Short mmCIF file of N, CA and C in Angstrom, two decimals:
data_model
loop_
_atom_site.label_atom_id
_atom_site.label_comp_id
_atom_site.label_asym_id
_atom_site.label_seq_id
_atom_site.Cartn_x
_atom_site.Cartn_y
_atom_site.Cartn_z
N MET A 1 -31.37 -16.19 -30.36
CA MET A 1 -31.95 -14.71 -29.82
C MET A 1 -31.84 -14.39 -28.16
N GLN A 2 -31.69 -13.93 -27.53
CA GLN A 2 -32.23 -13.50 -26.80
C GLN A 2 -33.41 -12.06 -26.36
N ASN A 3 -34.26 -12.96 -25.98
CA ASN A 3 -35.06 -11.76 -25.91
C ASN A 3 -35.47 -11.26 -24.00
N ASN A 4 -34.38 -10.05 -24.04
CA ASN A 4 -34.15 -8.73 -22.89
C ASN A 4 -35.11 -7.63 -23.00
N ASN A 5 -35.87 -8.21 -21.73
CA ASN A 5 -36.98 -7.27 -21.19
C ASN A 5 -36.72 -5.41 -21.14
N ALA A 6 -34.81 -5.81 -20.49
CA ALA A 6 -34.75 -4.60 -19.93
C ALA A 6 -35.02 -3.54 -20.79
N SER A 7 -34.79 -2.36 -20.34
CA SER A 7 -34.99 -1.45 -21.21
C SER A 7 -33.68 -0.52 -21.42
N PRO A 8 -33.15 0.65 -22.09
CA PRO A 8 -32.38 0.93 -22.89
C PRO A 8 -31.74 1.64 -21.63
N THR A 9 -31.39 2.05 -20.69
CA THR A 9 -31.27 3.41 -19.80
C THR A 9 -31.59 1.46 -18.22
N VAL A 10 -30.99 0.71 -18.09
CA VAL A 10 -30.96 -0.05 -17.38
C VAL A 10 -30.17 -0.83 -17.21
N GLN A 11 -29.74 -0.92 -18.68
CA GLN A 11 -28.67 -2.41 -19.59
C GLN A 11 -27.65 -1.04 -19.15
N ALA A 12 -27.85 0.90 -19.64
CA ALA A 12 -26.72 1.24 -19.28
C ALA A 12 -26.01 1.68 -18.25
N GLU A 13 -27.27 1.12 -17.17
CA GLU A 13 -26.50 1.91 -15.73
C GLU A 13 -25.66 0.68 -15.90
N ARG A 14 -26.03 -1.07 -16.14
CA ARG A 14 -25.93 -1.74 -15.73
C ARG A 14 -24.29 -2.06 -16.44
N ARG A 15 -24.26 -1.20 -17.38
CA ARG A 15 -22.65 -1.27 -17.92
C ARG A 15 -21.79 -0.35 -17.36
N ARG A 16 -22.00 0.89 -16.89
CA ARG A 16 -21.48 1.66 -16.28
C ARG A 16 -21.13 1.56 -14.20
N PHE A 17 -22.78 0.53 -14.53
CA PHE A 17 -21.96 -0.22 -12.54
C PHE A 17 -20.67 -0.95 -12.79
N LEU A 18 -21.28 -1.78 -13.79
CA LEU A 18 -19.29 -2.71 -13.60
C LEU A 18 -18.48 -1.60 -14.60
N LYS A 19 -18.32 -1.15 -15.13
CA LYS A 19 -17.20 -0.40 -15.46
C LYS A 19 -16.54 0.19 -14.39
N SER A 20 -17.51 0.38 -13.16
CA SER A 20 -16.78 1.10 -12.00
C SER A 20 -16.32 0.30 -11.01
N MET A 21 -17.08 -0.82 -11.31
CA MET A 21 -17.08 -1.85 -9.85
C MET A 21 -15.10 -2.44 -11.07
N ALA A 22 -14.88 -2.65 -12.22
CA ALA A 22 -13.85 -3.26 -12.15
C ALA A 22 -12.47 -1.67 -12.71
N GLY A 23 -12.83 -0.45 -12.44
CA GLY A 23 -12.17 0.41 -12.05
C GLY A 23 -11.55 0.42 -11.04
N ALA A 24 -12.43 0.18 -9.87
CA ALA A 24 -12.52 0.72 -8.64
C ALA A 24 -11.79 -0.62 -8.36
N SER A 25 -11.66 -1.72 -8.59
CA SER A 25 -10.72 -2.91 -8.11
C SER A 25 -9.53 -2.79 -8.22
N ALA A 26 -9.05 -2.53 -9.97
CA ALA A 26 -8.13 -1.96 -10.31
C ALA A 26 -6.94 -0.70 -9.65
N ALA A 27 -7.74 0.16 -8.88
CA ALA A 27 -7.58 1.80 -8.66
C ALA A 27 -6.21 1.27 -6.94
N VAL A 28 -7.60 -0.68 -6.65
CA VAL A 28 -7.75 -0.67 -5.33
C VAL A 28 -6.06 -1.77 -5.39
N GLY A 29 -5.97 -2.38 -6.14
CA GLY A 29 -4.50 -3.87 -6.81
C GLY A 29 -4.26 -2.88 -6.80
N LEU A 30 -3.38 -1.07 -7.38
CA LEU A 30 -2.42 -1.04 -7.62
C LEU A 30 -2.06 0.09 -6.20
N ALA A 31 -3.03 0.62 -5.55
CA ALA A 31 -2.90 0.65 -4.00
C ALA A 31 -1.49 -0.11 -4.05
N ALA A 32 -2.68 -1.37 -3.41
CA ALA A 32 -1.71 -2.29 -2.99
C ALA A 32 -0.65 -2.76 -3.53
N THR A 33 0.27 -1.60 -4.65
CA THR A 33 0.70 -3.16 -5.18
C THR A 33 1.95 -1.70 -4.99
N ALA A 34 1.91 -0.51 -5.10
CA ALA A 34 2.20 1.46 -4.81
C ALA A 34 2.94 1.32 -3.17
N GLY A 35 1.67 1.08 -2.77
CA GLY A 35 2.26 0.76 -0.79
C GLY A 35 3.04 -0.18 -0.53
N ASN A 36 3.21 -2.07 -0.74
CA ASN A 36 4.31 -2.72 -0.58
C ASN A 36 5.30 -1.95 -1.39
N SER A 37 5.55 -1.05 -2.30
CA SER A 37 6.93 -1.24 -2.93
C SER A 37 7.34 -0.95 -2.63
N LEU A 38 6.24 0.45 -1.83
CA LEU A 38 7.72 1.64 -1.36
C LEU A 38 8.10 1.08 -0.27
N ALA A 39 7.02 0.34 0.59
CA ALA A 39 7.21 -0.48 2.37
C ALA A 39 9.06 -1.55 2.07
N ALA A 40 9.09 -1.84 0.69
CA ALA A 40 10.12 -2.36 0.62
C ALA A 40 11.17 -1.38 -0.03
N SER A 41 11.95 -0.38 -0.56
CA SER A 41 12.74 0.13 -0.79
C SER A 41 13.11 0.98 0.10
N ASP A 42 15.20 0.44 -0.01
CA ASP A 42 15.53 0.30 1.05
C ASP A 42 15.37 1.83 1.66
N GLU A 43 15.81 2.64 2.69
CA GLU A 43 16.01 3.73 3.52
C GLU A 43 16.83 4.51 2.95
N PRO A 44 17.38 5.41 2.95
CA PRO A 44 18.63 6.52 2.88
C PRO A 44 19.42 6.02 3.44
N GLY A 45 18.84 5.86 4.77
CA GLY A 45 20.14 6.21 6.41
C GLY A 45 20.51 4.66 6.54
N ASP A 46 19.40 3.65 5.41
CA ASP A 46 19.03 1.96 6.00
C ASP A 46 20.51 1.74 4.57
N THR A 47 22.35 1.78 6.08
CA THR A 47 23.00 0.19 4.69
C THR A 47 23.86 -0.43 5.48
N GLN A 48 24.33 -0.84 4.86
CA GLN A 48 24.65 -2.08 5.53
C GLN A 48 26.40 -1.83 5.50
N ASN A 49 27.61 -2.91 6.46
CA ASN A 49 28.41 -2.91 7.09
C ASN A 49 29.27 -2.87 5.97
N ASP A 50 30.26 -2.62 5.35
CA ASP A 50 30.93 -3.00 4.03
C ASP A 50 31.56 -5.01 3.90
N ASP A 51 31.69 -5.35 5.41
CA ASP A 51 31.71 -6.07 5.91
C ASP A 51 30.99 -6.96 5.74
N GLN A 52 29.89 -7.63 5.64
CA GLN A 52 28.60 -7.77 4.85
C GLN A 52 28.84 -8.20 3.71
N VAL A 53 28.13 -9.69 3.11
CA VAL A 53 27.85 -9.85 2.11
C VAL A 53 27.07 -9.97 1.53
N GLN A 54 26.32 -9.64 0.80
CA GLN A 54 25.01 -9.46 -0.07
C GLN A 54 24.93 -10.35 -0.76
N GLY A 55 23.47 -11.27 -0.71
CA GLY A 55 23.29 -11.77 -1.83
C GLY A 55 23.23 -13.54 -1.22
N TYR A 56 23.26 -14.29 -1.84
CA TYR A 56 23.90 -15.77 -1.53
C TYR A 56 25.32 -15.94 -1.93
N HIS A 57 25.96 -16.94 -0.76
CA HIS A 57 26.89 -17.40 0.00
C HIS A 57 26.82 -18.31 0.66
N GLU A 58 28.27 -19.39 -0.30
CA GLU A 58 28.47 -20.46 0.80
C GLU A 58 28.73 -20.45 2.45
N THR A 59 27.48 -21.12 3.50
CA THR A 59 29.56 -20.68 4.70
C THR A 59 28.95 -22.49 4.99
N ASP A 60 29.42 -22.37 6.54
CA ASP A 60 29.74 -23.63 6.29
C ASP A 60 28.17 -24.72 6.94
N HIS A 61 26.74 -23.53 7.58
CA HIS A 61 25.45 -24.18 7.60
C HIS A 61 25.49 -24.75 6.30
N ILE A 62 25.66 -23.71 5.25
CA ILE A 62 25.06 -24.44 4.01
C ILE A 62 25.51 -25.87 3.16
N ARG A 63 27.02 -25.71 3.96
CA ARG A 63 27.90 -27.06 3.41
C ARG A 63 27.39 -28.37 4.09
N ALA A 64 26.87 -28.07 5.16
CA ALA A 64 26.32 -28.86 6.61
C ALA A 64 25.34 -29.92 5.48
N TYR A 65 23.87 -28.54 5.36
CA TYR A 65 23.35 -29.29 4.97
C TYR A 65 23.44 -29.87 3.25
N TYR A 66 23.87 -29.32 2.89
CA TYR A 66 24.27 -29.96 1.58
C TYR A 66 24.83 -31.18 1.30
N ALA A 67 25.46 -31.34 2.64
CA ALA A 67 26.55 -32.91 2.80
C ALA A 67 25.15 -33.36 3.05
N SER A 68 24.36 -33.43 4.48
CA SER A 68 23.45 -34.43 4.54
C SER A 68 22.40 -34.67 3.76
N CYS A 69 22.25 -33.99 2.43
CA CYS A 69 21.51 -34.20 1.70
C CYS A 69 22.15 -34.98 0.74
N ARG A 70 23.23 -35.07 0.29
CA ARG A 70 24.01 -36.38 -0.49
C ARG A 70 23.58 -38.09 0.12
#
């Protein structure tokens, strides 16, 4: 068994400090994540032309790369 000479109030203060540090780090992480997701969202005025294809599509330079890998 551990012999702990610290008073109960010191232990309680230490626990409270550690809990507040854990809460603060979680809040900072949440704020950073929320900031990134807001920055990555599309603006309402940001539209692409209808002739632009979104997502993956095979183009000539991609076909040439695939051929060089064979």
